[in-house]
XYZ file of C-alpha atoms in Angstrom:
678
model
C 11.240 -5.601 14.995
C 7.776 -3.206 14.935
C 5.737 -2.659 11.911
C 6.589 0.842 12.677
C 10.585 0.593 13.825
C 10.240 -1.466 9.655
C 8.266 2.003 8.535
C 11.422 4.200 10.346
C 14.331 1.481 8.832
C 12.680 1.994 5.020
C 12.337 5.727 4.850
C 16.397 5.579 6.180
C 17.202 3.441 3.622
C 15.290 5.007 1.214
C 17.417 8.104 1.549
C 20.452 6.975 1.795
C 19.695 5.631 -1.628
C 19.385 1.528 -0.723
C 17.509 -0.535 -3.046
C 19.653 1.531 -5.595
C 20.942 -0.864 -8.213
C 24.437 0.620 -6.897
C 23.579 -0.966 -2.675
C 21.333 -2.943 -3.798
C 19.132 -4.834 -1.050
C 20.775 -7.946 0.834
C 17.770 -10.468 0.218
C 17.696 -12.226 4.077
C 20.872 -10.407 4.854
C 23.351 -11.833 3.222
C 26.161 -10.240 1.833
C 28.240 -11.950 -0.798
C 30.866 -9.963 -0.306
C 31.730 -11.416 2.827
C 29.951 -14.749 2.519
C 32.873 -15.173 -0.320
C 35.600 -13.764 1.703
C 34.217 -15.889 4.637
C 34.841 -18.950 2.342
C 38.479 -17.871 0.684
C 40.247 -17.964 4.012
C 38.484 -21.251 4.610
C 39.045 -22.980 1.498
C 35.400 -23.849 1.577
C 32.559 -24.445 -0.961
C 29.553 -22.217 0.059
C 26.671 -23.734 0.833
C 23.435 -21.869 0.751
C 21.495 -23.243 3.508
C 18.579 -20.040 3.909
C 17.703 -22.088 0.165
C 19.385 -25.631 0.884
C 20.031 -28.000 -1.665
C 16.670 -30.332 -0.699
C 13.173 -30.843 -1.360
C 11.991 -28.020 0.376
C 13.127 -25.872 -2.437
C 11.862 -27.637 -5.206
C 8.709 -26.565 -4.730
C 4.983 -27.289 -3.016
C 2.889 -29.640 -5.208
C 3.589 -31.208 -8.295
C 7.567 -30.722 -7.444
C 6.804 -31.658 -4.016
C 9.161 -33.974 -1.594
C 7.982 -37.544 -2.479
C 6.116 -36.462 -5.547
C 6.990 -38.776 -8.593
C 8.621 -35.922 -10.168
C 11.028 -35.167 -7.156
C 12.120 -38.761 -7.135
C 15.915 -39.285 -7.732
C 16.722 -35.702 -7.498
C 20.384 -35.368 -7.048
C 21.765 -31.696 -6.204
C 25.508 -31.025 -8.477
C 27.808 -28.449 -8.646
C 28.783 -27.473 -11.791
C 32.151 -29.098 -12.067
C 30.219 -31.694 -10.410
C 28.178 -31.880 -13.400
C 31.130 -31.314 -16.789
C 34.798 -31.413 -16.442
C 35.727 -28.090 -17.526
C 31.921 -25.715 -16.179
C 32.035 -21.417 -17.548
C 30.087 -18.858 -16.623
C 29.747 -17.170 -19.988
C 30.959 -18.660 -23.163
C 31.943 -15.586 -25.365
C 29.151 -13.675 -23.725
C 25.188 -13.761 -23.073
C 23.306 -15.384 -25.996
C 19.809 -16.513 -26.453
C 20.587 -19.855 -26.804
C 22.664 -19.850 -23.764
C 18.301 -20.739 -22.573
C 16.306 -23.739 -22.574
C 13.579 -24.731 -20.651
C 13.598 -27.671 -18.245
C 10.746 -29.316 -16.077
C 9.164 -26.372 -15.601
C 7.095 -24.651 -16.580
C 8.828 -21.159 -16.443
C 9.156 -20.183 -20.397
C 8.614 -17.059 -19.709
C 10.191 -15.945 -17.148
C 12.984 -18.444 -19.785
C 11.937 -15.335 -22.676
C 12.730 -12.199 -20.385
C 16.038 -13.533 -18.979
C 16.902 -14.544 -23.115
C 16.029 -10.615 -23.764
C 18.507 -9.789 -21.380
C 21.418 -11.415 -23.862
C 20.392 -8.621 -26.773
C 21.037 -5.272 -24.101
C 24.372 -5.623 -22.631
C 23.468 -3.132 -20.836
C 20.140 -4.419 -18.522
C 22.296 -7.600 -18.373
C 25.092 -5.953 -16.302
C 22.275 -4.762 -14.310
C 21.594 -8.488 -13.803
C 24.267 -10.132 -13.624
C 26.883 -8.414 -12.025
C 30.026 -9.212 -13.978
C 33.480 -10.898 -12.924
C 32.234 -14.037 -11.834
C 33.134 -17.529 -13.095
C 34.691 -20.563 -12.190
C 38.441 -19.975 -12.436
C 40.682 -18.212 -10.282
C 38.851 -17.056 -6.463
C 35.731 -19.571 -7.275
C 34.535 -20.516 -3.875
C 30.950 -22.003 -5.549
C 29.388 -18.867 -4.712
C 27.213 -16.861 -7.225
C 24.844 -13.434 -6.107
C 22.508 -11.503 -8.471
C 20.368 -8.345 -8.893
C 16.342 -8.316 -9.668
C 14.298 -5.737 -9.492
C 11.515 -6.399 -6.671
C 8.628 -3.887 -6.311
C 10.864 -0.469 -6.139
C 13.893 -1.584 -4.724
C 17.458 -3.267 -6.443
C 17.322 -7.180 -4.003
C 21.335 -8.820 -4.105
C 20.501 -12.649 -4.040
C 23.342 -14.727 -3.229
C 22.990 -18.911 -3.828
C 25.383 -21.696 -3.802
C 25.792 -23.328 -7.238
C 24.428 -26.780 -6.043
C 21.563 -27.289 -8.653
C 19.028 -29.893 -8.920
C 19.660 -32.386 -11.749
C 17.868 -36.000 -12.482
C 19.796 -38.871 -14.654
C 23.061 -36.729 -15.270
C 21.170 -33.857 -16.292
C 20.113 -30.563 -15.207
C 16.009 -30.457 -14.394
C 15.800 -26.784 -15.379
C 17.091 -24.398 -17.389
C 19.534 -25.119 -18.887
C 22.537 -23.162 -22.276
C 23.007 -25.130 -25.746
C 26.800 -25.610 -24.449
C 26.412 -28.214 -21.618
C 29.448 -26.777 -19.683
C 27.715 -23.341 -19.689
C 25.528 -21.904 -16.512
C 24.789 -18.145 -16.099
C 21.177 -19.116 -16.837
C 20.626 -22.024 -14.604
C 22.336 -19.981 -11.261
C 20.013 -16.792 -12.061
C 17.381 -18.904 -12.447
C 17.711 -20.443 -8.765
C 18.195 -17.350 -7.768
C 15.064 -15.309 -8.722
C 13.808 -19.546 -7.511
C 14.919 -18.363 -4.090
C 13.971 -15.172 -4.391
C 10.228 -16.931 -4.373
C 10.618 -19.198 -2.054
C 11.051 -22.322 -4.828
C 12.040 -23.921 -8.192
C 7.956 -24.728 -8.640
C 6.569 -21.458 -7.491
C 8.310 -19.880 -10.636
C 5.608 -22.110 -12.730
C 3.141 -19.561 -15.118
C 3.674 -16.881 -15.804
C 3.540 -13.758 -18.044
C 6.938 -12.554 -20.234
C 6.380 -8.758 -18.793
C 6.002 -10.322 -15.709
C 9.533 -12.065 -16.182
C 10.736 -8.455 -17.417
C 10.301 -6.598 -14.369
C 12.977 -9.351 -12.749
C 15.803 -6.894 -14.558
C 13.362 -3.341 -15.785
C 11.375 -1.148 -13.996
C 9.044 -1.744 -16.219
C 4.700 -1.722 -16.754
C 2.835 -2.541 -18.904
C 0.042 -2.077 -20.689
C -2.531 -4.323 -23.223
C -4.488 -3.472 -26.407
C -6.231 -6.168 -27.455
C -6.638 -5.126 -31.337
C -9.532 -4.934 -31.925
C -10.796 -2.800 -29.820
C -7.700 -0.124 -30.073
C -8.343 3.079 -29.674
C -8.231 5.129 -32.744
C -4.119 7.007 -31.827
C -3.253 3.400 -31.956
C -0.098 4.065 -34.403
C 1.116 7.363 -32.349
C 1.310 6.155 -28.888
C 3.331 2.754 -30.856
C 5.706 5.377 -31.787
C 5.125 7.490 -28.500
C 6.521 4.284 -26.581
C 9.428 3.324 -29.021
C 10.923 7.171 -29.008
C 10.535 6.613 -24.745
C 12.567 2.575 -25.658
C 9.687 1.072 -24.630
C 9.512 -2.591 -25.253
C 6.421 -3.792 -27.181
C 5.596 -7.473 -28.575
C 2.178 -8.628 -30.018
C 0.816 -12.229 -30.692
C -2.460 -13.919 -32.714
C -4.624 -15.720 -30.613
C -5.713 -19.180 -29.899
C -8.463 -20.804 -29.901
C -7.512 -24.331 -29.111
C -4.123 -25.745 -28.114
C -4.062 -27.513 -30.983
C -3.505 -24.335 -33.088
C -0.231 -23.422 -30.455
C 2.245 -22.587 -33.421
C 0.676 -22.473 -36.438
C 1.062 -20.949 -39.053
C -1.095 -19.754 -41.150
C -1.163 -18.492 -45.575
C 1.231 -15.487 -44.859
C 3.968 -17.674 -42.745
C 2.795 -15.717 -38.931
C 2.326 -17.752 -36.490
C -0.312 -17.774 -34.394
C 0.637 -18.096 -30.131
C 3.986 -17.201 -30.559
C 5.132 -13.844 -29.364
C 6.270 -11.615 -31.999
C 8.526 -7.774 -31.716
C 7.583 -5.355 -32.455
C 11.055 -2.303 -32.970
C 9.712 0.064 -35.606
C 6.539 2.353 -36.580
C 7.360 5.273 -39.776
C 4.597 6.724 -41.653
C 6.245 7.054 -45.372
C 5.224 8.188 -48.626
C 3.807 6.054 -50.949
C 2.493 7.159 -54.636
C 1.459 9.968 -53.326
C -0.033 8.400 -50.351
C 1.209 8.565 -46.548
C 1.506 4.893 -45.245
C 1.697 4.085 -41.472
C 4.262 0.525 -41.175
C 5.481 -1.515 -38.195
C 8.520 -3.483 -38.018
C 7.481 -6.706 -36.543
C 10.187 -9.368 -35.607
C 9.687 -12.617 -34.626
C 12.156 -14.026 -32.654
C 12.675 -17.392 -34.478
C 14.567 -15.294 -37.695
C 12.048 -17.195 -39.699
C 8.847 -17.933 -40.984
C 8.600 -14.201 -42.508
C 5.202 -12.637 -43.293
C 4.857 -12.840 -46.640
C 2.173 -9.619 -47.254
C 2.337 -6.582 -48.403
C 6.011 -4.907 -47.111
C 7.897 -7.826 -46.840
C 9.219 -7.507 -43.783
C 7.537 -3.929 -42.976
C 3.955 -4.756 -41.888
C 1.549 -2.107 -43.345
C -0.628 -1.121 -39.388
C -4.144 -1.205 -40.727
C -2.806 -5.567 -41.706
C -1.350 -5.637 -38.572
C -4.451 -4.328 -37.039
C -6.750 -7.376 -38.708
C -4.281 -9.859 -38.412
C -2.886 -9.986 -34.231
C -5.027 -10.140 -31.849
C -2.863 -7.479 -29.440
C -0.004 -5.748 -28.160
C 1.801 -5.588 -25.481
C 3.960 -2.500 -24.878
C 6.954 -2.704 -21.312
C 7.400 1.093 -20.169
C 10.666 2.248 -18.601
C 11.353 3.639 -16.004
C 13.916 6.805 -16.801
C 16.855 5.395 -15.004
C 16.791 2.341 -17.102
C 18.467 3.475 -20.614
C 21.525 5.641 -19.984
C 21.530 6.900 -23.382
C 20.772 10.336 -23.794
C 18.686 9.376 -27.395
C 15.813 7.817 -25.540
C 13.190 10.148 -23.849
C 11.770 9.897 -20.417
C 8.983 8.957 -18.706
C 7.781 11.301 -15.438
C 7.424 9.003 -13.209
C 6.563 8.358 -9.978
C 6.376 5.079 -7.268
C 4.521 4.192 -4.051
C 4.940 1.403 -1.745
C 1.345 0.720 0.173
C -0.180 -1.984 1.761
C -4.192 -2.951 2.595
C -4.905 -3.998 6.076
C -7.585 -5.993 7.398
C -9.878 -3.293 9.468
C -8.226 -0.009 8.392
C -6.708 0.354 5.352
C -8.646 -3.033 2.678
C -12.067 -1.443 1.912
C -12.295 -2.810 -1.080
C -13.569 -2.264 -4.732
C -16.868 0.782 -5.205
C -18.856 -2.150 -4.182
C -18.537 -1.548 -0.970
C -19.232 2.213 -0.634
C -19.523 1.319 3.581
C -15.090 1.044 2.900
C -14.450 2.106 -0.166
C -12.532 5.445 1.662
C -10.756 3.890 3.517
C -8.624 2.477 0.303
C -5.147 3.852 0.367
C -5.401 7.285 -1.912
C -3.277 9.321 -4.439
C -3.388 13.010 -6.044
C -1.910 13.266 -9.378
C -1.322 17.063 -10.562
C -1.485 17.114 -14.494
C -0.265 20.455 -15.189
C 0.922 20.534 -19.167
C -1.243 19.653 -21.629
C 1.157 16.835 -24.719
C 1.812 18.219 -27.528
C -1.188 18.675 -30.556
C 0.397 15.845 -32.772
C -1.842 13.111 -32.710
C -5.518 14.286 -33.971
C -6.725 13.268 -30.721
C -8.684 14.786 -27.894
C -7.145 17.496 -26.087
C -4.797 16.675 -22.409
C -2.640 14.742 -19.836
C -1.657 11.254 -20.717
C -0.667 8.727 -17.573
C -0.323 5.731 -17.332
C -1.531 4.084 -14.039
C 0.353 0.374 -12.903
C -0.554 -1.065 -9.950
C 1.479 -4.379 -8.935
C 0.499 -6.575 -5.952
C 4.018 -7.893 -3.984
C 4.925 -11.144 -2.247
C 2.134 -13.593 -3.583
C 4.264 -16.487 -5.734
C 6.344 -16.415 -2.055
C 2.857 -16.845 -0.456
C 2.075 -19.318 -3.198
C 3.170 -22.594 -0.368
C 0.426 -20.630 2.284
C -2.224 -21.982 -0.838
C -2.103 -17.841 -1.641
C -2.304 -16.234 -5.000
C -2.730 -13.350 -6.939
C -5.649 -10.821 -5.532
C -8.571 -8.878 -7.855
C -7.043 -6.188 -8.136
C -7.473 -2.588 -9.505
C -8.419 1.332 -9.266
C -9.956 4.175 -9.890
C -9.524 7.487 -10.802
C -11.156 10.582 -9.502
C -11.740 14.104 -9.328
C -10.370 15.885 -7.066
C -13.210 18.193 -5.581
C -12.534 22.091 -4.919
C -12.025 22.412 -1.108
C -9.154 19.566 -1.716
C -6.940 20.777 -4.488
C -3.901 21.883 -3.581
C -4.082 19.834 0.196
C -2.681 16.503 0.457
C -2.425 16.664 4.502
C -6.262 14.496 4.173
C -7.635 11.366 3.306
C -11.228 12.010 1.034
C -14.087 10.762 3.563
C -16.473 8.170 2.699
C -19.172 11.376 1.761
C -16.991 12.369 -1.000
C -17.004 8.976 -2.429
C -20.828 8.110 -1.998
C -21.998 11.565 -4.190
C -19.019 11.250 -6.895
C -18.228 8.515 -9.630
C -14.941 7.845 -10.857
C -13.748 9.740 -14.169
C -11.873 6.830 -15.461
C -10.970 3.465 -13.860
C -8.966 0.311 -14.983
C -10.095 -0.857 -17.477
C -11.573 -4.379 -14.960
C -10.445 -5.950 -11.469
C -8.072 -9.567 -12.586
C -5.912 -11.165 -10.325
C -3.252 -10.372 -12.285
C -0.059 -9.144 -10.774
C -0.058 -5.816 -12.550
C -3.621 -4.106 -13.986
C -2.169 -0.980 -15.983
C -3.997 2.106 -17.867
C -3.237 4.453 -20.105
C -5.743 7.020 -20.258
C -5.523 11.617 -21.399
C -7.736 14.345 -18.970
C -8.006 17.535 -18.650
C -5.023 19.420 -16.956
C -6.049 19.114 -12.925
C -5.739 17.258 -10.209
C -6.971 13.458 -9.227
C -7.418 10.513 -7.295
C -6.207 7.102 -7.572
C -7.774 4.809 -5.086
C -6.163 1.194 -5.466
C -7.856 -1.260 -4.258
C -9.160 -5.674 -4.410
C -12.639 -6.336 -5.363
C -13.674 -7.245 -1.663
C -12.636 -5.918 0.982
C -10.124 -7.017 4.058
C -8.402 -8.770 1.839
C -4.701 -8.148 3.203
C -1.628 -7.550 0.772
C 1.240 -5.066 -0.564
C 1.403 -2.997 -3.629
C 3.721 -0.649 -5.766
C 2.160 1.725 -7.559
C 3.300 3.361 -10.514
C 2.374 6.213 -11.778
C 4.034 7.442 -15.834
C 3.388 10.756 -17.029
C 4.634 12.698 -21.035
C 5.159 15.947 -19.093
C 5.584 17.646 -15.523
C 3.382 16.072 -12.602
C 3.108 15.297 -9.339
C 2.317 12.719 -8.151
C 1.332 12.769 -4.120
C 0.076 10.452 -0.802
C -2.657 11.683 0.624
C -3.306 10.999 4.571
C -3.677 12.137 7.471
C -0.170 14.317 8.052
C -0.682 16.814 10.880
C -1.362 14.057 13.848
C -3.422 15.979 15.676
C -5.676 15.736 18.949
C -8.828 18.106 20.228
C -10.418 18.018 24.094
C -14.257 19.536 25.063
C -12.619 22.945 27.405
C -11.883 21.430 30.764
C -13.458 24.714 32.639
C -12.687 24.537 36.500
C -14.551 22.862 38.598
C -15.058 22.568 42.757
C -17.229 19.799 44.522
C -19.475 22.992 45.167
C -21.025 23.157 41.236
C -21.389 18.962 41.428
C -25.467 18.318 41.363
C -26.484 16.613 45.464
C -28.017 13.727 44.048
C -24.350 12.704 41.765
C -23.258 13.921 44.885
C -24.547 11.102 46.311
C -24.047 9.153 44.015
C -20.271 9.136 44.974
C -20.629 9.246 48.219
C -21.947 5.953 48.642
C -19.918 4.493 45.611
C -17.052 5.939 47.571
C -16.982 4.948 51.274
C -15.581 5.819 54.469
C -12.445 7.263 52.617
C -14.486 9.313 49.730
C -11.852 7.536 47.164
C -12.275 5.293 44.188
C -9.885 2.895 43.884
C -8.726 1.428 40.582
C -10.467 -2.172 41.749
C -12.988 -0.674 42.720
C -14.190 1.831 39.876
C -13.147 -1.990 37.579
C -16.379 -2.457 40.121
C -18.794 0.343 39.130
C -17.934 -0.055 35.916
C -18.378 -3.022 34.700
C -21.815 -3.168 36.915
C -23.277 -0.201 34.977
C -22.706 -1.564 31.531
C -23.384 -4.849 32.213
C -27.334 -3.569 33.403
C -27.233 -2.240 29.493
C -28.676 -4.269 26.721
C -27.745 -2.232 23.639
C -23.832 -2.168 23.878
C -21.323 -5.053 24.568
C -19.063 -5.836 26.618
C -17.130 -8.912 28.038
C -15.885 -5.783 30.889
C -13.737 -3.815 31.973
C -10.303 -5.086 31.864
C -8.265 -3.198 35.446
C -5.566 -1.893 32.193
C -7.902 0.176 31.247
C -9.714 1.478 34.698
C -5.828 1.676 35.716
C -5.189 4.212 32.595
C -8.540 6.037 33.600
C -6.726 6.813 36.436
C -3.893 8.223 35.897
C -5.688 10.859 33.168
C -7.806 11.842 36.066
C -6.155 11.761 38.786
C -4.221 15.670 39.732
C -3.127 14.832 42.917
C -1.200 11.600 42.087
C -2.981 9.577 45.210
C -4.021 6.883 42.832
C -7.275 7.084 43.499
C -10.264 8.937 42.212
C -11.886 11.784 44.376
C -15.273 13.388 44.126
C -14.256 16.034 41.597
C -11.881 13.398 39.307
C -14.697 11.007 39.628
C -17.416 13.755 37.687
C -15.119 14.248 34.834
C -14.507 10.503 34.590
C -18.299 9.974 34.569
C -19.057 12.460 31.925
C -15.829 11.779 29.547
C -17.199 7.862 29.721
C -21.186 9.175 28.690
C -19.892 11.339 26.421
C -18.024 8.255 24.585
C -21.061 6.164 24.711
C -23.175 8.278 22.907
C -20.207 8.560 19.961
C -20.289 4.406 20.085
C -24.198 4.475 19.903
C -24.065 7.288 16.919
C -21.811 5.074 15.108
C -23.026 1.601 16.036
C -24.974 2.156 12.038
C -26.210 -1.591 12.134
C -27.121 -0.992 16.131
C -25.500 -4.654 16.905
C -24.139 -3.312 20.569
C -20.366 -3.375 18.888
C -19.373 -0.919 16.041
C -16.977 -2.672 13.109
C -13.355 -1.714 12.721
C -14.803 1.192 9.627
C -17.585 2.997 11.943
C -14.149 2.743 14.394
C -12.165 5.223 12.695
C -15.091 7.302 12.503
C -15.925 7.644 15.794
C -11.915 8.235 16.548
C -12.116 11.536 14.197
C -15.336 11.991 15.715
C -13.644 11.802 19.616
C -11.258 14.381 18.714
C -8.139 12.765 17.525
C -7.106 12.850 13.238
C -4.553 10.122 13.052
C -2.984 8.380 9.682
C -3.264 5.561 8.036
C -0.252 2.634 9.419
C -2.122 5.271 13.299
C -5.120 3.415 12.251
C -3.897 0.274 11.791
C -2.164 -0.282 15.459
C -5.677 1.179 16.751
C -7.205 -2.219 14.473
C -5.078 -4.518 15.526
C -5.200 -3.704 19.401
C -7.908 -2.976 20.073
C -10.285 -5.177 17.823
C -10.819 -9.195 18.026
C -9.385 -9.710 14.412
C -11.240 -12.828 13.271
C -14.394 -10.822 13.404
C -13.211 -6.966 12.876
C -15.146 -5.608 16.324
C -15.013 -4.074 19.121
C -17.433 -3.765 21.632
C -17.599 -0.919 24.362
C -15.125 -1.318 26.702
C -12.653 -1.783 24.143
C -13.985 1.837 22.565
C -12.757 3.227 25.513
C -9.696 1.897 26.582
C -8.966 2.848 23.149
C -9.916 6.026 23.842
C -9.330 6.808 27.357
C -5.030 5.362 26.140
C -5.001 7.894 23.380
C -6.340 11.324 25.347
C -2.957 10.022 27.929
C -0.751 9.404 25.355
C -1.309 13.226 23.340
C -1.590 15.065 26.743
C 1.720 13.720 27.989
C 3.755 14.774 24.224
C 1.527 17.919 24.494
C 3.025 18.888 28.005
C 6.967 18.054 27.686
C 9.107 20.143 26.312
C 9.904 20.507 22.687
C 11.967 22.096 20.113
C 11.572 24.467 17.213
C 10.513 21.453 14.519
C 7.729 19.544 17.418
C 10.216 17.469 18.795
C 11.013 16.083 21.588
C 14.037 14.116 23.677
C 14.212 12.025 26.429
C 17.324 10.143 28.259
C 16.778 6.613 28.338
C 14.970 7.319 31.641
C 12.034 9.946 31.106
C 11.510 6.997 28.788
C 10.917 4.133 30.544
C 9.501 6.276 33.192
C 6.729 7.646 30.165
C 6.555 4.350 28.446
C 5.468 2.719 31.700
C 3.360 5.004 33.473
């Protein structure tokens, strides 16, 4: 399926609600109910060939096939491991998650958090799964992936070594929900080893549509206590920790019974009256349930003490539909899925001014100020979170996280209230960013909180270096009402030079003489003759590079200019073509900024617009992929002309066809094939 077809399909799925938790997308198009019914009818146990019980599902490096860590691995079903397997034993608890021989404690910590909220747990672990009646070796789980919920089907064959589960397991040796959930997430990411290394917030995103923000407490903003209070009102999850300076300090206990390198939960923030003074308190929870803070206020800690003893705080903000309680304030939330593509939308950061403008652009309109209740600056608070997609699944191919970030700009007056625009290179050459992400970093997600005056702002997400291919999700959270939308060309159109009627008598004598010499006795130029003529002309020029015009390009030229339909060009038709090629040559040379005789893909985008074509990002990607050399992202003169001729022909065909009141054309199959093959 082509990229355009996929985009149309995804748009339809969104309109139908597919991708929500109640209508999750089927991973690898596997339908749990259909597969389960087949197993029940045939009396067989499900075997998942898409994630086989083989070394390839374990890993690619330390867990690669034939590595010492994967020797003697045997895949067993729970009924082969113990006599009475259970999915849950007395519900889900934190003791159900014990780490095995895989560095995915970040994931396990997140899974453990599911056990604290049954509503959230049920989002990830569909009910009714068991090893009792109806068991046929198939299970399924649902994960949130970059804006969509995905349903992942697995069989229950689990890797064991020395008769024990290799990876996550329950303290109860006959409870298997956590091991099966881990397997489903490994399948979603390609293999078990792809789960090694990560953050707790990344793990939380498998079950919660959260966005995380971090604060180093030694440089915390002055209104951090207010931020914490607002986050708690919105049901945000918060954690804090104390940095370590060496591995030996891991889980070292301080004199006041705080544990270094350990994850604590922050569960409350209140202002209390004490001896005539208002004191800010935060409530900290140690998941161990032991080793308590012995300083002032016992389980509660004075906020200045918190800032002094802890190193960082992490706030996980929930999307509006995560929790159903009406007691929790909800964020205003928008999500966009986009991508960076070489040659068209992968512009890199501001260090690359020649290409930065090509990145996807998004506009946010802030029109309601925050309540003035924290003594801070007047303005509108919002959080921008940029997530790069699917990077774990590409670890097998040697890929890792891109270095990503974003910048926020004022929208200039002439573009306010407008969405049918992609701000040009000239704007970014003369304007600096208003605010930006704290740094460009190779993390799965980069996020920052800002407060700006009411107005319209432009968000530009990017990789650090240009021409990095990747998909991303951009999420914007605001405390009050706001509007966020992508900026791109909506009104795709083309404008052509006025073609005044021309007769043979209007054509200069010298050109008529040239045509008669080139056309020969028939006084018409065929496709093959046109190819010889054009290639002879361009081969004599040293200021442009070309491999020569191909027959397809020349045929497109003839089809575009051939008014009588005989497949050849007469004098008037050839003169129109000659003028058109001369016009394209001027545009080509004007945009060949380094005078290399070729045009880069970003120069091409400007040149295509100068030639009269207003295209969006998707169409720009298509023409770069079709007409440029994708190894070095340049195109020569013949490919440039071929692109413009093809665009002009397609636009003119569309403009000539009858359309309904909404601007749509309707074709039967014969008409479509005639048009496409023309």
